[in-house]
Amino acid sequence: MIPDDLDRAVRLAVAALRDAPPDAWDAAAGSLDWTCWETVEHLADDLFAYAVQMAPRTPPTDGLVPFVWASRRPGGPANGVHANRAAGPDGLLRVLEASGALLVAMARTTPPHVRAHHTFGASDPEGFAAMGVVETLVHMHDLAEGLGLAWDPPADVCARALARLFPDAPGGASPWRTLLWATGRADLPGRPRPATWRWDGTPR
């Protein structure tokens, strides 16, 4: 898993989202309880949060960098990043693109020995880049369902994300289908989707 994979995933996501119908952003994003607009904000927030977690000279290993994370409505995502609705979908996608660029830059420039806190366990720059890839690919699946878009991410990027964060995932299916299964969004033959899931960001 390399920062270029994350850069590619974000670029493909932004390009796909540019085809969204302008009146569809308040639709539910797949099976999520969030609107498509909120889901893009959440994705941008994830990418931003992973970037800033590695940014201090001594990254915290026992908690998050203490930005204020707040929801704009009951049940909405608790974000530190929100897009100005007056800027419209183009502005929303700029926010996503900018957050992705921050994480790409931090993953490229942070020394590989650095460790920083994540809820699932401390990780390294490669791990945070992989988390950003998974967040981008999987939330784009949610968004594609809500916005009526096609979304079929590159198999090689999916395979590297699986190898880095889900090393025990079963074989036999396409990497994309397996990634959806690993994140509770699809069944595999003989394997119903997991009710709960988590990745393993342990430095390799």
Short mmCIF file of C-alpha atoms in Angstrom, two decimals:
data_model
loop_
_atom_site.label_atom_id
_atom_site.label_comp_id
_atom_site.label_asym_id
_atom_site.label_seq_id
_atom_site.Cartn_x
_atom_site.Cartn_y
_atom_site.Cartn_z
CA MET A 1 0.00 0.00 0.00
CA ILE A 2 1.53 3.30 -1.09
CA PRO A 3 0.39 6.94 -1.00
CA ASP A 4 -0.10 6.81 -4.77
CA ASP A 5 -2.91 4.28 -4.18
CA LEU A 6 -4.68 6.79 -1.95
CA ASP A 7 -4.13 9.59 -4.44
CA ARG A 8 -5.59 7.41 -7.18
CA ALA A 9 -8.59 6.39 -5.09
CA VAL A 10 -9.46 9.99 -4.18
CA ARG A 11 -9.02 11.21 -7.77
CA LEU A 12 -11.31 8.46 -9.06
CA ALA A 13 -13.88 9.20 -6.36
CA VAL A 14 -13.95 12.93 -7.10
CA ALA A 15 -14.26 12.26 -10.83
CA ALA A 16 -17.17 9.85 -10.26
CA LEU A 17 -18.95 12.24 -7.90
CA ARG A 18 -18.85 15.02 -10.49
CA ASP A 19 -21.49 13.04 -12.40
CA ALA A 20 -23.93 13.09 -9.48
CA PRO A 21 -27.35 14.62 -10.17
CA PRO A 22 -27.33 18.07 -8.51
CA ASP A 23 -30.61 17.40 -6.69
CA ALA A 24 -29.56 14.02 -5.25
CA TRP A 25 -27.20 15.09 -2.47
CA ASP A 26 -29.85 14.88 0.26
CA ALA A 27 -30.68 11.25 -0.59
CA ALA A 28 -29.56 8.54 1.82
CA ALA A 29 -26.12 7.09 1.07
CA GLY A 30 -26.80 3.40 0.59
CA SER A 31 -27.57 1.68 3.87
CA LEU A 32 -26.17 4.56 5.96
CA ASP A 33 -28.29 6.90 8.06
CA TRP A 34 -26.50 9.87 6.50
CA THR A 35 -27.26 11.85 3.37
CA CYS A 36 -24.87 11.71 0.46
CA TRP A 37 -23.67 15.23 1.32
CA GLU A 38 -22.98 14.19 4.91
CA THR A 39 -21.20 11.05 3.76
CA VAL A 40 -18.78 13.04 1.58
CA GLU A 41 -18.17 15.34 4.55
CA HIS A 42 -17.54 12.28 6.73
CA LEU A 43 -15.10 10.87 4.18
CA ALA A 44 -13.26 14.19 3.95
CA ASP A 45 -13.21 14.29 7.74
CA ASP A 46 -11.71 10.79 7.94
CA LEU A 47 -8.92 11.70 5.53
CA PHE A 48 -8.24 14.95 7.38
CA ALA A 49 -8.27 13.21 10.77
CA TYR A 50 -5.77 10.55 9.67
CA ALA A 51 -3.47 13.25 8.27
CA VAL A 52 -3.46 15.44 11.36
CA GLN A 53 -3.06 12.45 13.67
CA MET A 54 0.44 11.97 12.26
CA ALA A 55 1.25 15.69 12.06
CA PRO A 56 2.55 16.63 15.56
CA ARG A 57 6.29 16.28 16.07
CA THR A 58 5.41 13.60 18.62
CA PRO A 59 2.11 12.10 17.43
CA PRO A 60 -0.26 11.04 20.22
CA THR A 61 -0.45 7.31 20.84
CA ASP A 62 -3.14 7.45 23.54
CA GLY A 63 -5.89 9.53 21.91
CA LEU A 64 -6.89 11.81 19.06
CA VAL A 65 -5.49 15.24 18.30
CA PRO A 66 -8.17 17.28 20.14
CA PHE A 67 -10.03 18.99 17.36
CA VAL A 68 -13.72 19.59 18.06
CA TRP A 69 -15.78 16.88 16.36
CA ALA A 70 -19.46 17.82 16.18
CA SER A 71 -22.60 16.73 14.37
CA ARG A 72 -24.82 19.29 12.69
CA ARG A 73 -27.95 17.28 13.39
CA PRO A 74 -28.99 14.39 15.65
CA GLY A 75 -27.81 11.19 14.01
CA GLY A 76 -25.47 12.95 11.61
CA PRO A 77 -21.73 12.25 11.47
CA ALA A 78 -19.60 13.93 14.12
CA ASN A 79 -17.04 15.75 11.98
CA GLY A 80 -14.33 18.31 12.41
CA VAL A 81 -14.64 19.06 8.68
CA HIS A 82 -17.81 20.52 7.19
CA ALA A 83 -18.28 21.93 3.69
CA ASN A 84 -19.96 25.29 3.14
CA ARG A 85 -23.32 24.32 1.62
CA ALA A 86 -23.44 27.63 -0.23
CA ALA A 87 -20.45 26.48 -2.29
CA GLY A 88 -22.57 23.67 -3.74
CA PRO A 89 -21.38 20.24 -4.87
CA ASP A 90 -18.24 21.68 -6.50
CA GLY A 91 -17.22 23.13 -3.16
CA LEU A 92 -17.98 19.85 -1.39
CA LEU A 93 -15.72 17.97 -3.79
CA ARG A 94 -12.94 20.53 -3.30
CA VAL A 95 -13.13 19.84 0.42
CA LEU A 96 -12.84 16.10 -0.25
CA GLU A 97 -9.96 16.60 -2.68
CA ALA A 98 -8.11 18.86 -0.23
CA SER A 99 -8.50 16.44 2.67
CA GLY A 100 -7.28 13.58 0.51
CA ALA A 101 -4.25 15.61 -0.57
CA LEU A 102 -3.36 16.29 3.07
CA LEU A 103 -3.33 12.58 3.90
CA VAL A 104 -1.37 11.72 0.74
CA ALA A 105 1.24 14.34 1.66
CA MET A 106 1.51 13.16 5.26
CA ALA A 107 1.80 9.51 4.20
CA ARG A 108 4.58 10.42 1.76
CA THR A 109 6.61 12.59 4.15
CA THR A 110 6.15 10.95 7.57
CA PRO A 111 9.00 8.59 8.46
CA PRO A 112 7.88 4.95 8.42
CA HIS A 113 8.88 4.39 12.06
CA VAL A 114 6.29 6.94 13.28
CA ARG A 115 3.30 5.54 15.17
CA ALA A 116 0.05 7.38 15.94
CA HIS A 117 -3.21 6.55 17.70
CA HIS A 118 -6.20 5.00 16.01
CA THR A 119 -9.27 3.58 17.74
CA PHE A 120 -8.45 0.12 16.35
CA GLY A 121 -4.82 0.37 17.50
CA ALA A 122 -1.72 2.45 16.78
CA SER A 123 -0.61 2.47 13.15
CA ASP A 124 2.08 3.78 10.84
CA PRO A 125 1.96 6.06 7.77
CA GLU A 126 1.34 3.14 5.40
CA GLY A 127 -1.49 1.95 7.65
CA PHE A 128 -3.13 5.37 7.70
CA ALA A 129 -2.84 5.60 3.90
CA ALA A 130 -4.50 2.18 3.64
CA MET A 131 -7.27 3.32 6.00
CA GLY A 132 -7.84 6.30 3.74
CA VAL A 133 -8.08 4.02 0.74
CA VAL A 134 -10.64 1.76 2.42
CA GLU A 135 -12.70 4.73 3.64
CA THR A 136 -12.69 6.19 0.13
CA LEU A 137 -13.52 3.02 -1.76
CA VAL A 138 -16.20 1.80 0.63
CA HIS A 139 -17.95 5.11 1.21
CA MET A 140 -17.97 5.61 -2.55
CA HIS A 141 -19.94 2.35 -2.69
CA ASP A 142 -22.47 3.92 -0.30
CA LEU A 143 -22.52 7.13 -2.30
CA ALA A 144 -22.88 5.36 -5.63
CA GLU A 145 -26.00 3.63 -4.34
CA GLY A 146 -27.48 6.91 -3.10
CA LEU A 147 -26.53 8.97 -6.14
CA GLY A 148 -27.18 6.36 -8.81
CA LEU A 149 -23.57 6.22 -9.98
CA ALA A 150 -21.40 3.39 -11.24
CA TRP A 151 -18.43 2.57 -9.00
CA ASP A 152 -15.98 -0.24 -9.70
CA PRO A 153 -12.60 0.62 -8.18
CA PRO A 154 -9.31 -0.83 -9.44
CA ALA A 155 -8.74 -4.43 -8.38
CA ASP A 156 -5.04 -3.86 -7.62
CA VAL A 157 -5.79 -1.06 -5.16
CA CYS A 158 -8.50 -3.15 -3.49
CA ALA A 159 -6.11 -6.10 -3.23
CA ARG A 160 -3.37 -4.02 -1.58
CA ALA A 161 -5.87 -2.50 0.87
CA LEU A 162 -7.10 -5.98 1.80
CA ALA A 163 -3.57 -7.29 2.25
CA ARG A 164 -2.64 -4.36 4.51
CA LEU A 165 -5.74 -4.06 6.69
CA PHE A 166 -7.63 -7.36 6.34
CA PRO A 167 -4.86 -9.98 6.06
CA ASP A 168 -7.20 -12.79 7.14
CA ALA A 169 -9.89 -12.04 4.55
CA PRO A 170 -10.91 -15.12 2.55
CA GLY A 171 -9.77 -15.69 -1.01
CA GLY A 172 -11.77 -16.87 -3.99
CA ALA A 173 -13.73 -13.72 -4.80
CA SER A 174 -12.73 -10.48 -6.50
CA PRO A 175 -10.74 -8.09 -4.29
CA TRP A 176 -13.53 -5.48 -4.49
CA ARG A 177 -16.25 -7.94 -3.48
CA THR A 178 -14.05 -9.21 -0.67
CA LEU A 179 -13.41 -5.67 0.57
CA LEU A 180 -17.16 -5.02 0.61
CA TRP A 181 -17.60 -8.25 2.59
CA ALA A 182 -14.83 -7.32 5.03
CA THR A 183 -16.55 -4.00 5.74
CA GLY A 184 -20.01 -5.52 6.23
CA ARG A 185 -21.50 -4.46 2.90
CA ALA A 186 -21.78 -7.69 0.90
CA ASP A 187 -22.08 -11.45 1.22
CA LEU A 188 -19.57 -13.93 -0.15
CA PRO A 189 -20.44 -17.48 -1.22
CA GLY A 190 -20.99 -19.41 2.00
CA ARG A 191 -20.09 -16.36 4.09
CA PRO A 192 -22.81 -13.92 5.13
CA ARG A 193 -21.64 -10.37 5.64
CA PRO A 194 -20.21 -9.77 9.14
CA ALA A 195 -22.45 -7.89 11.55
CA THR A 196 -19.40 -6.15 13.03
CA TRP A 197 -15.96 -5.64 11.57
CA ARG A 198 -12.66 -3.89 12.13
CA TRP A 199 -9.40 -3.66 10.27
CA ASP A 200 -5.94 -4.47 11.56
CA GLY A 201 -3.72 -1.43 11.19
CA THR A 202 -0.82 -3.01 13.07
CA PRO A 203 2.47 -1.89 11.51
CA ARG A 204 3.89 -4.70 9.42
#
